[in-house]
mmCIF file of C-alpha atoms in Angstrom:
data_model
loop_
_atom_site.group_PDB
_atom_site.id
_atom_site.type_symbol
_atom_site.label_atom_id
_atom_site.label_comp_id
_atom_site.label_asym_id
_atom_site.label_seq_id
_atom_site.Cartn_x
_atom_site.Cartn_y
_atom_site.Cartn_z
ATOM 1 C CA MET A 17 3.772 -259.828 -26.960
ATOM 2 C CA LYS A 18 5.765 -258.493 -23.844
ATOM 3 C CA ASN A 19 6.112 -254.679 -23.780
ATOM 4 C CA ARG A 20 9.611 -253.189 -23.385
ATOM 5 C CA GLN A 21 9.096 -252.406 -19.611
ATOM 6 C CA ASP A 22 8.215 -256.168 -18.397
ATOM 7 C CA ASN A 23 11.119 -257.322 -20.621
ATOM 8 C CA LEU A 24 13.609 -254.993 -18.761
ATOM 9 C CA ILE A 25 12.272 -256.260 -15.436
ATOM 10 C CA GLU A 26 12.231 -259.814 -16.374
ATOM 11 C CA ARG A 27 16.271 -259.478 -17.335
ATOM 12 C CA ASP A 28 16.919 -257.295 -14.391
ATOM 13 C CA TYR A 29 15.229 -259.991 -11.757
ATOM 14 C CA ALA A 30 17.391 -262.739 -13.902
ATOM 15 C CA VAL A 31 20.813 -261.343 -13.082
ATOM 16 C CA ASN A 32 20.600 -258.140 -10.640
ATOM 17 C CA TRP A 33 20.498 -258.133 -6.737
ATOM 18 C CA HIS A 34 19.335 -254.783 -5.440
ATOM 19 C CA PRO A 35 20.402 -252.841 -2.382
ATOM 20 C CA TYR A 36 18.264 -252.671 0.605
ATOM 21 C CA THR A 37 15.582 -255.443 -1.165
ATOM 22 C CA GLN A 38 14.357 -258.215 0.098
ATOM 23 C CA MET A 39 14.187 -259.853 -3.270
ATOM 24 C CA LYS A 40 11.690 -262.485 -2.943
ATOM 25 C CA THR A 41 8.927 -259.731 -1.630
ATOM 26 C CA ALA A 42 10.223 -257.000 -3.584
ATOM 27 C CA GLN A 43 7.781 -254.928 -5.429
ATOM 28 C CA ASN A 44 8.315 -254.241 -9.066
ATOM 29 C CA ILE A 45 11.714 -252.933 -10.071
ATOM 30 C CA ILE A 46 11.229 -249.833 -12.491
ATOM 31 C CA PRO A 47 13.259 -249.556 -15.811
ATOM 32 C CA ILE A 48 14.428 -246.195 -16.068
ATOM 33 C CA THR A 49 15.352 -244.781 -19.280
ATOM 34 C CA LYS A 50 15.755 -241.402 -19.357
ATOM 35 C CA GLY A 51 16.527 -238.631 -16.838
ATOM 36 C CA GLU A 52 16.009 -234.964 -17.429
ATOM 37 C CA GLY A 53 15.999 -232.066 -14.715
ATOM 38 C CA SER A 54 14.029 -233.063 -11.442
ATOM 39 C CA TYR A 55 12.132 -235.915 -14.011
ATOM 40 C CA LEU A 56 12.410 -239.717 -14.349
ATOM 41 C CA TYR A 57 11.130 -241.449 -17.393
ATOM 42 C CA ASP A 58 10.446 -245.109 -17.262
ATOM 43 C CA ALA A 59 10.549 -247.635 -20.506
ATOM 44 C CA ASN A 60 6.916 -247.014 -20.722
ATOM 45 C CA GLY A 61 7.332 -243.217 -21.066
ATOM 46 C CA LYS A 62 5.754 -242.674 -17.535
ATOM 47 C CA ARG A 63 7.300 -239.533 -15.919
ATOM 48 C CA TYR A 64 8.072 -239.624 -12.371
ATOM 49 C CA ILE A 65 9.183 -236.501 -10.259
ATOM 50 C CA ASP A 66 12.494 -237.151 -8.376
ATOM 51 C CA ALA A 67 11.561 -236.227 -4.974
ATOM 52 C CA VAL A 68 14.469 -237.661 -3.319
ATOM 53 C CA SER A 69 17.046 -236.982 -5.798
ATOM 54 C CA SER A 70 18.043 -240.521 -6.536
ATOM 55 C CA TRP A 71 19.140 -241.600 -3.041
ATOM 56 C CA TRP A 72 19.845 -238.110 -2.156
ATOM 57 C CA VAL A 73 23.079 -237.279 -4.976
ATOM 58 C CA THR A 74 21.442 -235.351 -7.647
ATOM 59 C CA LEU A 75 21.362 -231.373 -6.862
ATOM 60 C CA HIS A 76 21.035 -230.036 -10.078
ATOM 61 C CA GLY A 77 18.708 -232.517 -11.806
ATOM 62 C CA HIS A 78 19.417 -235.291 -13.861
ATOM 63 C CA SER A 79 21.572 -235.196 -17.021
ATOM 64 C CA HIS A 80 22.534 -231.564 -16.581
ATOM 65 C CA PRO A 81 23.982 -230.103 -19.984
ATOM 66 C CA TYR A 82 26.862 -228.248 -18.381
ATOM 67 C CA ILE A 83 28.086 -231.180 -16.125
ATOM 68 C CA ALA A 84 28.106 -233.264 -19.242
ATOM 69 C CA GLN A 85 29.859 -230.862 -21.351
ATOM 70 C CA LYS A 86 32.605 -230.560 -18.698
ATOM 71 C CA LEU A 87 32.547 -234.438 -18.537
ATOM 72 C CA THR A 88 32.808 -235.061 -22.482
ATOM 73 C CA GLU A 89 36.010 -232.395 -22.754
ATOM 74 C CA GLN A 90 37.713 -234.400 -19.871
ATOM 75 C CA LEU A 91 36.971 -237.515 -21.710
ATOM 76 C CA THR A 92 38.845 -236.598 -24.415
ATOM 77 C CA THR A 93 41.670 -235.273 -22.163
ATOM 78 C CA LEU A 94 42.051 -237.810 -19.560
ATOM 79 C CA GLU A 95 39.793 -240.556 -18.137
ATOM 80 C CA GLN A 96 42.006 -241.825 -15.570
ATOM 81 C CA VAL A 97 45.317 -242.195 -13.802
ATOM 82 C CA ILE A 98 47.055 -243.745 -10.726
ATOM 83 C CA PHE A 99 46.986 -241.458 -7.993
ATOM 84 C CA ALA A 100 49.603 -242.952 -6.264
ATOM 85 C CA GLY A 101 53.052 -240.801 -7.508
ATOM 86 C CA PHE A 102 50.836 -238.825 -9.846
ATOM 87 C CA THR A 103 48.546 -236.098 -9.624
ATOM 88 C CA HIS A 104 45.851 -233.819 -12.042
ATOM 89 C CA GLN A 105 44.734 -230.758 -12.630
ATOM 90 C CA PRO A 106 41.027 -231.706 -11.626
ATOM 91 C CA ALA A 107 41.803 -233.045 -8.540
ATOM 92 C CA ILE A 108 44.305 -230.262 -7.516
ATOM 93 C CA GLU A 109 41.746 -227.759 -8.341
ATOM 94 C CA LEU A 110 38.785 -229.203 -6.485
ATOM 95 C CA SER A 111 40.927 -229.598 -3.641
ATOM 96 C CA GLU A 112 41.747 -225.923 -3.752
ATOM 97 C CA ARG A 113 38.128 -224.937 -4.449
ATOM 98 C CA LEU A 114 36.478 -227.364 -1.754
ATOM 99 C CA LEU A 115 39.167 -226.142 1.122
ATOM 100 C CA GLY A 116 38.250 -222.774 0.081
ATOM 101 C CA LEU A 117 34.458 -222.936 1.390
ATOM 102 C CA LEU A 118 35.074 -225.232 4.423
ATOM 103 C CA PRO A 119 36.344 -224.031 7.893
ATOM 104 C CA SER A 120 39.733 -222.413 7.752
ATOM 105 C CA SER A 121 40.994 -225.424 9.941
ATOM 106 C CA GLN A 122 40.725 -227.959 7.043
ATOM 107 C CA THR A 123 43.635 -228.392 4.995
ATOM 108 C CA LYS A 124 44.083 -231.329 3.312
ATOM 109 C CA VAL A 125 41.684 -233.920 1.137
ATOM 110 C CA PHE A 126 41.928 -237.675 0.704
ATOM 111 C CA TYR A 127 39.967 -239.030 -2.169
ATOM 112 C CA THR A 128 37.864 -241.994 -2.297
ATOM 113 C CA ASP A 129 34.833 -243.020 -4.124
ATOM 114 C CA ASN A 130 31.932 -243.031 -1.946
ATOM 115 C CA GLY A 131 30.630 -242.066 1.241
ATOM 116 C CA SER A 132 31.446 -245.193 3.248
ATOM 117 C CA THR A 133 34.993 -245.368 2.348
ATOM 118 C CA ALA A 134 35.060 -241.565 3.300
ATOM 119 C CA ILE A 135 34.022 -242.611 6.698
ATOM 120 C CA GLU A 136 36.740 -245.484 6.680
ATOM 121 C CA VAL A 137 39.175 -243.144 5.944
ATOM 122 C CA ALA A 138 38.362 -240.878 8.801
ATOM 123 C CA LEU A 139 38.091 -243.382 11.190
ATOM 124 C CA LYS A 140 41.436 -244.786 10.025
ATOM 125 C CA MET A 141 42.903 -241.528 10.327
ATOM 126 C CA ALA A 142 41.535 -240.456 13.792
ATOM 127 C CA ILE A 143 42.526 -244.003 14.922
ATOM 128 C CA GLN A 144 46.355 -244.220 13.392
ATOM 129 C CA ALA A 145 47.052 -240.594 14.193
ATOM 130 C CA ASN A 146 46.598 -241.740 18.036
ATOM 131 C CA TYR A 147 48.924 -244.903 16.986
ATOM 132 C CA ASN A 148 51.412 -243.080 15.237
ATOM 133 C CA LYS A 149 51.811 -240.326 18.264
ATOM 134 C CA GLY A 150 52.272 -243.664 20.684
ATOM 135 C CA GLY A 151 48.804 -242.990 22.367
ATOM 136 C CA LYS A 152 46.626 -245.680 24.056
ATOM 137 C CA LYS A 153 42.930 -244.434 23.489
ATOM 138 C CA ASN A 154 40.897 -246.921 22.041
ATOM 139 C CA LYS A 155 37.220 -245.759 22.372
ATOM 140 C CA VAL A 156 35.067 -243.963 20.070
ATOM 141 C CA PHE A 157 31.878 -241.885 20.509
ATOM 142 C CA ALA A 158 28.978 -242.189 18.248
ATOM 143 C CA PHE A 159 25.154 -240.784 18.165
ATOM 144 C CA LYS A 160 22.463 -243.546 18.506
ATOM 145 C CA ASN A 161 20.361 -243.731 15.351
ATOM 146 C CA GLY A 162 22.920 -242.636 13.238
ATOM 147 C CA TYR A 163 23.854 -243.987 9.871
ATOM 148 C CA HIS A 164 27.431 -243.495 8.201
ATOM 149 C CA GLY A 165 27.801 -246.249 5.793
ATOM 150 C CA ASP A 166 27.767 -250.243 5.168
ATOM 151 C CA THR A 167 31.353 -251.339 5.376
ATOM 152 C CA PHE A 168 32.468 -252.326 8.365
ATOM 153 C CA GLY A 169 34.051 -249.596 9.896
ATOM 154 C CA ALA A 170 31.129 -247.350 8.858
ATOM 155 C CA MET A 171 28.841 -249.891 10.776
ATOM 156 C CA SER A 172 30.553 -250.049 13.407
ATOM 157 C CA VAL A 173 29.931 -246.443 14.149
ATOM 158 C CA SER A 174 26.089 -246.879 13.288
ATOM 159 C CA GLY A 175 23.434 -247.256 15.146
ATOM 160 C CA ARG A 176 23.356 -250.872 15.707
ATOM 161 C CA GLY A 177 19.935 -252.645 14.934
ATOM 162 C CA ILE A 178 18.543 -255.253 12.471
ATOM 163 C CA TRP A 179 20.688 -253.910 9.856
ATOM 164 C CA THR A 180 23.849 -254.855 11.993
ATOM 165 C CA ASP A 181 23.034 -258.086 13.715
ATOM 166 C CA PRO A 182 24.797 -260.527 11.496
ATOM 167 C CA PHE A 183 27.992 -258.899 11.834
ATOM 168 C CA GLY A 184 27.625 -257.563 15.537
ATOM 169 C CA ASP A 185 30.406 -259.785 17.153
ATOM 170 C CA MET A 186 32.863 -258.288 14.407
ATOM 171 C CA LEU A 187 32.300 -254.715 14.858
ATOM 172 C CA PHE A 188 34.609 -252.727 16.998
ATOM 173 C CA GLU A 189 33.054 -251.707 20.493
ATOM 174 C CA VAL A 190 31.495 -247.766 20.270
ATOM 175 C CA LEU A 191 30.021 -245.652 23.276
ATOM 176 C CA PHE A 192 26.659 -244.315 21.795
ATOM 177 C CA ILE A 193 25.170 -241.261 23.274
ATOM 178 C CA GLU A 194 21.867 -239.278 22.679
ATOM 179 C CA VAL A 195 21.918 -236.310 20.243
ATOM 180 C CA PRO A 196 22.056 -233.210 22.492
ATOM 181 C CA THR A 197 19.014 -231.444 23.416
ATOM 182 C CA ALA A 198 18.878 -228.665 26.268
ATOM 183 C CA GLU A 199 17.442 -231.208 28.545
ATOM 184 C CA ASN A 200 20.172 -234.273 28.074
ATOM 185 C CA LEU A 201 23.280 -231.802 27.034
ATOM 186 C CA GLU A 202 24.696 -231.895 30.627
ATOM 187 C CA SER A 203 24.299 -235.504 31.229
ATOM 188 C CA ILE A 204 26.074 -236.425 27.964
ATOM 189 C CA LYS A 205 28.950 -234.084 28.718
ATOM 190 C CA LYS A 206 29.129 -236.233 32.069
ATOM 191 C CA THR A 207 29.592 -239.451 30.039
ATOM 192 C CA ILE A 208 31.878 -238.212 27.638
ATOM 193 C CA ASP A 209 34.122 -236.918 30.783
ATOM 194 C CA THR A 210 33.948 -240.527 32.368
ATOM 195 C CA TYR A 211 35.459 -242.045 28.925
ATOM 196 C CA ALA A 212 37.565 -238.777 28.103
ATOM 197 C CA GLU A 213 41.013 -240.294 28.379
ATOM 198 C CA GLU A 214 40.271 -243.592 26.433
ATOM 199 C CA THR A 215 38.388 -241.549 23.524
ATOM 200 C CA ILE A 216 40.223 -241.386 20.102
ATOM 201 C CA CYS A 217 37.026 -239.337 18.383
ATOM 202 C CA PHE A 218 33.621 -238.403 18.289
ATOM 203 C CA ILE A 219 31.858 -239.392 15.040
ATOM 204 C CA TYR A 220 28.304 -237.524 13.862
ATOM 205 C CA GLU A 221 25.963 -236.612 11.525
ATOM 206 C CA PRO A 222 25.154 -232.875 12.081
ATOM 207 C CA LEU A 223 21.592 -231.368 12.139
ATOM 208 C CA VAL A 224 20.221 -234.277 10.607
ATOM 209 C CA GLN A 225 20.405 -237.887 10.713
ATOM 210 C CA GLY A 226 19.051 -239.046 7.388
ATOM 211 C CA ALA A 227 18.729 -242.707 7.387
ATOM 212 C CA GLY A 228 17.812 -242.721 11.150
ATOM 213 C CA GLY A 229 14.543 -241.139 9.908
ATOM 214 C CA MET A 230 15.536 -237.470 9.146
ATOM 215 C CA LEU A 231 15.850 -236.695 13.165
ATOM 216 C CA MET A 232 17.178 -233.440 13.724
ATOM 217 C CA HIS A 233 19.053 -231.485 16.318
ATOM 218 C CA LYS A 234 19.803 -228.090 17.023
ATOM 219 C CA ALA A 235 23.226 -226.359 15.734
ATOM 220 C CA GLU A 236 23.475 -224.604 19.237
ATOM 221 C CA HIS A 237 23.416 -227.650 21.241
ATOM 222 C CA LEU A 238 25.446 -229.905 18.830
ATOM 223 C CA SER A 239 28.177 -226.908 19.004
ATOM 224 C CA ALA A 240 28.160 -227.188 22.750
ATOM 225 C CA LEU A 241 29.039 -230.922 22.652
ATOM 226 C CA MET A 242 31.796 -230.151 19.792
ATOM 227 C CA SER A 243 33.401 -227.606 22.366
ATOM 228 C CA HIS A 244 33.311 -230.015 25.178
ATOM 229 C CA CYS A 245 34.980 -232.656 23.264
ATOM 230 C CA LYS A 246 37.674 -230.368 22.346
ATOM 231 C CA GLU A 247 38.210 -229.584 25.405
ATOM 232 C CA ARG A 248 38.491 -233.105 26.347
ATOM 233 C CA GLU A 249 41.069 -233.515 23.448
ATOM 234 C CA ILE A 250 38.796 -235.856 21.600
ATOM 235 C CA LEU A 251 38.917 -235.569 17.469
ATOM 236 C CA LEU A 252 35.724 -234.745 15.759
ATOM 237 C CA ILE A 253 34.525 -236.181 12.664
ATOM 238 C CA GLN A 254 31.791 -234.408 10.992
ATOM 239 C CA ASP A 255 30.071 -236.508 8.454
ATOM 240 C CA GLU A 256 28.339 -234.073 5.639
ATOM 241 C CA ILE A 257 27.984 -236.704 3.387
ATOM 242 C CA PHE A 258 24.079 -236.198 3.276
ATOM 243 C CA VAL A 259 24.027 -232.692 4.514
ATOM 244 C CA GLY A 260 26.474 -231.181 2.548
ATOM 245 C CA PHE A 261 26.035 -229.005 -0.791
ATOM 246 C CA GLY A 262 23.099 -226.777 0.375
ATOM 247 C CA ARG A 263 21.195 -229.345 1.991
ATOM 248 C CA THR A 264 20.293 -227.612 5.059
ATOM 249 C CA GLY A 265 19.836 -224.250 3.731
ATOM 250 C CA LYS A 266 23.615 -223.122 3.857
ATOM 251 C CA LEU A 267 26.517 -224.939 1.878
ATOM 252 C CA PHE A 268 27.429 -227.021 4.768
ATOM 253 C CA ALA A 269 26.230 -228.295 8.218
ATOM 254 C CA ALA A 270 29.480 -226.467 9.291
ATOM 255 C CA ASN A 271 27.948 -222.777 8.403
ATOM 256 C CA HIS A 272 25.520 -223.468 11.271
ATOM 257 C CA LEU A 273 27.920 -224.185 13.975
ATOM 258 C CA SER A 274 30.234 -222.324 16.165
ATOM 259 C CA GLU A 275 32.714 -225.224 16.277
ATOM 260 C CA SER A 276 34.927 -226.608 13.391
ATOM 261 C CA PRO A 277 35.822 -230.356 13.213
ATOM 262 C CA ASP A 278 39.014 -232.290 12.703
ATOM 263 C CA ILE A 279 37.973 -234.326 10.291
ATOM 264 C CA MET A 280 34.921 -233.864 7.527
ATOM 265 C CA CYS A 281 33.518 -236.503 4.903
ATOM 266 C CA PHE A 282 31.652 -235.783 1.751
ATOM 267 C CA SER A 283 30.170 -237.510 -1.057
ATOM 268 C CA LYS A 284 26.860 -237.897 -2.143
ATOM 269 C CA GLY A 285 25.889 -234.377 -3.739
ATOM 270 C CA LEU A 286 29.364 -233.880 -4.394
ATOM 271 C CA THR A 287 29.453 -234.716 -7.701
ATOM 272 C CA GLY A 288 25.948 -233.281 -8.196
ATOM 273 C CA GLY A 289 24.814 -237.143 -8.512
ATOM 274 C CA THR A 290 26.886 -237.210 -11.774
ATOM 275 C CA LEU A 291 29.505 -240.140 -10.729
ATOM 276 C CA PRO A 292 30.748 -241.847 -7.544
ATOM 277 C CA LEU A 293 33.503 -239.662 -5.558
ATOM 278 C CA GLY A 294 34.466 -239.387 -1.756
ATOM 279 C CA ILE A 295 36.475 -237.038 -0.189
ATOM 280 C CA THR A 296 38.184 -236.833 3.514
ATOM 281 C CA THR A 297 39.197 -233.547 4.791
ATOM 282 C CA CYS A 298 41.575 -233.015 8.039
ATOM 283 C CA THR A 299 43.508 -230.404 10.044
ATOM 284 C CA GLU A 300 47.217 -229.894 9.296
ATOM 285 C CA GLU A 301 47.986 -231.065 13.122
ATOM 286 C CA LEU A 302 46.065 -234.486 12.194
ATOM 287 C CA TYR A 303 48.132 -234.472 8.835
ATOM 288 C CA GLN A 304 51.305 -234.034 10.812
ATOM 289 C CA ALA A 305 50.769 -237.109 12.695
ATOM 290 C CA PHE A 306 51.573 -238.739 9.525
ATOM 291 C CA TYR A 307 54.295 -236.707 7.787
ATOM 292 C CA ALA A 308 57.586 -238.321 8.812
ATOM 293 C CA ASP A 309 60.836 -239.955 7.572
ATOM 294 C CA ASP A 310 59.230 -243.111 9.259
ATOM 295 C CA LYS A 311 57.659 -244.713 5.836
ATOM 296 C CA THR A 312 55.282 -246.864 8.409
ATOM 297 C CA LYS A 313 53.454 -243.877 9.604
ATOM 298 C CA ALA A 314 51.907 -243.216 6.311
ATOM 299 C CA LEU A 315 48.252 -243.635 5.711
ATOM 300 C CA PHE A 316 47.955 -247.376 3.945
ATOM 301 C CA HIS A 317 44.735 -246.676 1.896
ATOM 302 C CA GLY A 318 43.822 -246.294 -1.399
ATOM 303 C CA HIS A 319 41.219 -247.339 -4.050
ATOM 304 C CA SER A 320 41.704 -247.748 -7.681
ATOM 305 C CA PHE A 321 39.713 -244.952 -8.828
ATOM 306 C CA THR A 322 41.123 -242.588 -6.215
ATOM 307 C CA ALA A 323 40.662 -238.916 -7.306
ATOM 308 C CA SER A 324 39.225 -239.589 -10.822
ATOM 309 C CA PRO A 325 39.622 -237.330 -13.436
ATOM 310 C CA LEU A 326 36.441 -237.572 -14.328
ATOM 311 C CA ALA A 327 34.607 -237.334 -10.881
ATOM 312 C CA CYS A 328 36.641 -234.623 -10.058
ATOM 313 C CA THR A 329 35.261 -232.699 -13.021
ATOM 314 C CA ALA A 330 31.930 -233.603 -12.728
ATOM 315 C CA ALA A 331 32.316 -231.864 -9.017
ATOM 316 C CA LEU A 332 34.056 -228.880 -10.354
ATOM 317 C CA ALA A 333 30.839 -228.337 -12.676
ATOM 318 C CA SER A 334 28.532 -229.189 -9.803
ATOM 319 C CA MET A 335 30.339 -226.664 -7.747
ATOM 320 C CA ASP A 336 30.013 -224.064 -10.358
ATOM 321 C CA LEU A 337 26.273 -224.610 -10.531
ATOM 322 C CA LEU A 338 25.951 -224.707 -6.645
ATOM 323 C CA LEU A 339 27.409 -221.281 -6.206
ATOM 324 C CA SER A 340 25.873 -219.470 -9.054
ATOM 325 C CA LYS A 341 22.970 -217.055 -7.723
ATOM 326 C CA ASP A 342 20.061 -218.963 -10.015
ATOM 327 C CA THR A 343 20.878 -222.301 -7.461
ATOM 328 C CA GLN A 344 21.029 -220.348 -4.174
ATOM 329 C CA ASP A 345 17.887 -218.557 -4.941
ATOM 330 C CA HIS A 346 16.448 -222.137 -5.683
ATOM 331 C CA ILE A 347 17.465 -223.427 -2.477
ATOM 332 C CA ASN A 348 15.809 -220.546 -0.624
ATOM 333 C CA ARG A 349 12.750 -221.038 -2.473
ATOM 334 C CA ILE A 350 12.519 -224.731 -1.624
ATOM 335 C CA VAL A 351 13.318 -223.871 2.074
ATOM 336 C CA GLU A 352 10.128 -221.541 2.216
ATOM 337 C CA LYS A 353 8.131 -223.522 0.447
ATOM 338 C CA HIS A 354 8.379 -226.217 3.089
ATOM 339 C CA LYS A 355 8.216 -223.718 5.607
ATOM 340 C CA GLY A 356 4.596 -222.742 4.212
ATOM 341 C CA PHE A 357 3.571 -226.698 3.726
ATOM 342 C CA ILE A 358 4.824 -227.717 7.464
ATOM 343 C CA GLN A 359 2.405 -224.759 8.509
ATOM 344 C CA GLN A 360 -0.431 -226.744 6.679
ATOM 345 C CA LEU A 361 0.183 -230.058 8.727
ATOM 346 C CA LYS A 362 0.682 -228.625 12.455
ATOM 347 C CA GLN A 363 -2.429 -229.269 13.319
ATOM 348 C CA HIS A 364 -3.393 -232.568 11.140
ATOM 349 C CA PRO A 365 -4.764 -235.006 13.002
ATOM 350 C CA LYS A 366 -2.583 -238.080 11.293
ATOM 351 C CA VAL A 367 0.740 -236.224 11.600
ATOM 352 C CA GLN A 368 2.899 -237.149 14.724
ATOM 353 C CA ASP A 369 5.547 -234.454 13.559
ATOM 354 C CA ALA A 370 6.594 -232.642 10.987
ATOM 355 C CA ARG A 371 9.999 -230.925 10.458
ATOM 356 C CA GLN A 372 12.453 -229.437 8.463
ATOM 357 C CA CYS A 373 16.222 -228.375 7.828
ATOM 358 C CA GLY A 374 16.911 -226.237 4.976
ATOM 359 C CA THR A 375 15.426 -228.036 1.774
ATOM 360 C CA ILE A 376 15.116 -231.300 3.838
ATOM 361 C CA PHE A 377 11.559 -231.968 4.851
ATOM 362 C CA ALA A 378 10.290 -235.124 7.023
ATOM 363 C CA MET A 379 7.032 -235.909 8.641
ATOM 364 C CA GLU A 380 5.912 -238.891 10.634
ATOM 365 C CA ARG A 381 2.249 -240.225 9.878
ATOM 366 C CA LYS A 382 0.688 -241.395 13.183
ATOM 367 C CA THR A 383 0.489 -245.105 13.471
ATOM 368 C CA THR A 384 -0.730 -247.576 15.944
ATOM 369 C CA GLU A 385 2.786 -248.902 15.979
ATOM 370 C CA CYS A 386 5.829 -247.079 17.062
ATOM 371 C CA THR A 387 7.907 -245.255 14.414
ATOM 372 C CA SER A 388 10.079 -247.368 12.344
ATOM 373 C CA TYR A 389 12.062 -248.161 9.163
ATOM 374 C CA PHE A 390 9.989 -251.640 9.019
ATOM 375 C CA SER A 391 6.546 -250.150 9.639
ATOM 376 C CA ASP A 392 4.165 -251.406 6.982
ATOM 377 C CA MET A 393 3.083 -247.767 6.338
ATOM 378 C CA HIS A 394 5.838 -247.956 3.805
ATOM 379 C CA ASP A 395 4.366 -250.933 1.589
ATOM 380 C CA MET A 396 1.333 -248.915 1.602
ATOM 381 C CA LEU A 397 2.807 -245.173 0.617
ATOM 382 C CA TYR A 398 5.675 -246.098 -1.671
ATOM 383 C CA PRO A 399 3.330 -247.564 -4.158
ATOM 384 C CA PHE A 400 0.782 -244.588 -3.577
ATOM 385 C CA PHE A 401 3.202 -242.094 -4.625
ATOM 386 C CA LEU A 402 4.504 -243.990 -7.413
ATOM 387 C CA GLU A 403 0.953 -244.428 -8.972
ATOM 388 C CA ARG A 404 1.004 -240.668 -8.918
ATOM 389 C CA GLY A 405 4.224 -240.282 -10.619
ATOM 390 C CA VAL A 406 6.361 -238.918 -7.624
ATOM 391 C CA LEU A 407 9.599 -240.953 -6.569
ATOM 392 C CA MET A 408 9.429 -240.959 -2.531
ATOM 393 C CA ARG A 409 11.118 -243.561 -0.514
ATOM 394 C CA PRO A 410 9.305 -243.288 2.737
ATOM 395 C CA LEU A 411 11.546 -244.588 5.969
ATOM 396 C CA GLY A 412 8.618 -247.029 7.408
ATOM 397 C CA ASN A 413 6.098 -244.274 8.496
ATOM 398 C CA ILE A 414 8.271 -241.311 7.701
ATOM 399 C CA ILE A 415 7.553 -239.447 4.418
ATOM 400 C CA TYR A 416 10.696 -237.091 3.601
ATOM 401 C CA LEU A 417 11.478 -234.827 0.493
ATOM 402 C CA VAL A 418 14.943 -234.275 -0.497
ATOM 403 C CA PRO A 419 14.407 -232.419 -3.862
ATOM 404 C CA PRO A 420 16.825 -231.477 -6.665
ATOM 405 C CA TYR A 421 17.406 -227.862 -6.520
ATOM 406 C CA CYS A 422 15.830 -227.417 -10.062
ATOM 407 C CA THR A 423 12.244 -228.729 -8.455
ATOM 408 C CA THR A 424 9.699 -226.023 -9.631
ATOM 409 C CA ASP A 425 7.099 -224.767 -7.285
ATOM 410 C CA GLU A 426 4.230 -226.367 -9.156
ATOM 411 C CA ASP A 427 5.856 -229.796 -8.772
ATOM 412 C CA LEU A 428 6.329 -228.957 -5.170
ATOM 413 C CA SER A 429 2.734 -227.920 -4.574
ATOM 414 C CA TYR A 430 1.946 -231.307 -6.728
ATOM 415 C CA ILE A 431 3.988 -233.550 -4.368
ATOM 416 C CA TYR A 432 2.387 -231.747 -0.847
ATOM 417 C CA GLY A 433 -0.802 -232.522 -2.409
ATOM 418 C CA CYS A 434 -0.268 -235.874 -2.906
ATOM 419 C CA ILE A 435 1.252 -236.349 0.828
ATOM 420 C CA LEU A 436 -2.433 -234.937 1.692
ATOM 421 C CA GLU A 437 -4.229 -237.147 -0.221
ATOM 422 C CA ALA A 438 -2.099 -240.294 1.243
ATOM 423 C CA LEU A 439 -3.113 -238.866 4.759
ATOM 424 C CA GLU A 440 -6.680 -238.956 3.936
ATOM 425 C CA MET A 441 -6.598 -242.174 1.817
ATOM 426 C CA ILE A 442 -4.299 -244.532 3.744
#
């Protein structure tokens, strides 16, 4: 007789197509029936430490009672209303509170429902602002190895490769540059100067390129590049979808930088991982490029669940938790724990590199091949950690941690121990 877990797996394979998964060769899907704090429980009752915050979204742990309480209250008041011609308290309050935390240049909020659409809106804002002003610019800069989402605009400004090859001829042209370092900064500036008069915007992930392999660059070099783009009147689109809401050790990556962007994008941890929501913010100057008696200059973009009252309520509750002293102390604690572990790894013969940005930890396991998302190392590491009750999704041979802020020191030490064991056994 099949147990509950086997039955759920069989039913799932019969009807579901999972993301970033080759279904024919996929390892067994694990049915999760409960989440609590930093733990997930499968249908057989096995517990997993969620070391990646369920795709980098769960800030405060699963099924947080405070967020659940606020959502329950909102459910019995207003669950949904069209956001064209109408508004509601949760959206107004969330915009007010978020703008109060962002660089003062940000004055307006546009709601969507996920990270990719937040990027789409940002690109449309920049491109149409140029069009509305009668400009003729037609080029976009982006970082190599970047990732901004899976819709067509977001794919266009993401690093090109196996993911985008089937759609290559349908993506718009982008000028890709390296992330800045002390050695290449002046060279990058010269490239920008060459195309500045034709360039509308520069889109970038600040400090950490997540899906690209948790690649990290320094705030001072990015700030210098941002300043140069501003001098050349190139709009800056800052993708904080992954790094926002405390991941870098500060509230936003923007808090590390000396320059501020024209447009900012948010999702993932925005609602504490409870509900999908996307936000694109912009400067007053950019907003004014659309503000006119001419209706054709409006930004024609929207979603059925734009500014969902429920999602906005979850975001407000998550913000309450994020700004609390307890959460800020937890963030600082995780930062220090990672620092200590990196010191342990520095001389390890199987570690190519270990790095950290706030609560984000990453290390490259040495292989005979180049570092790659498609490294066979993933197929050995992923089940190794699952067997030990740790949910971790290595990016090929790159092991990384993005833990919920409630993750205890004991659980972090256990995860570090599993990583050390993996280095010895695999």
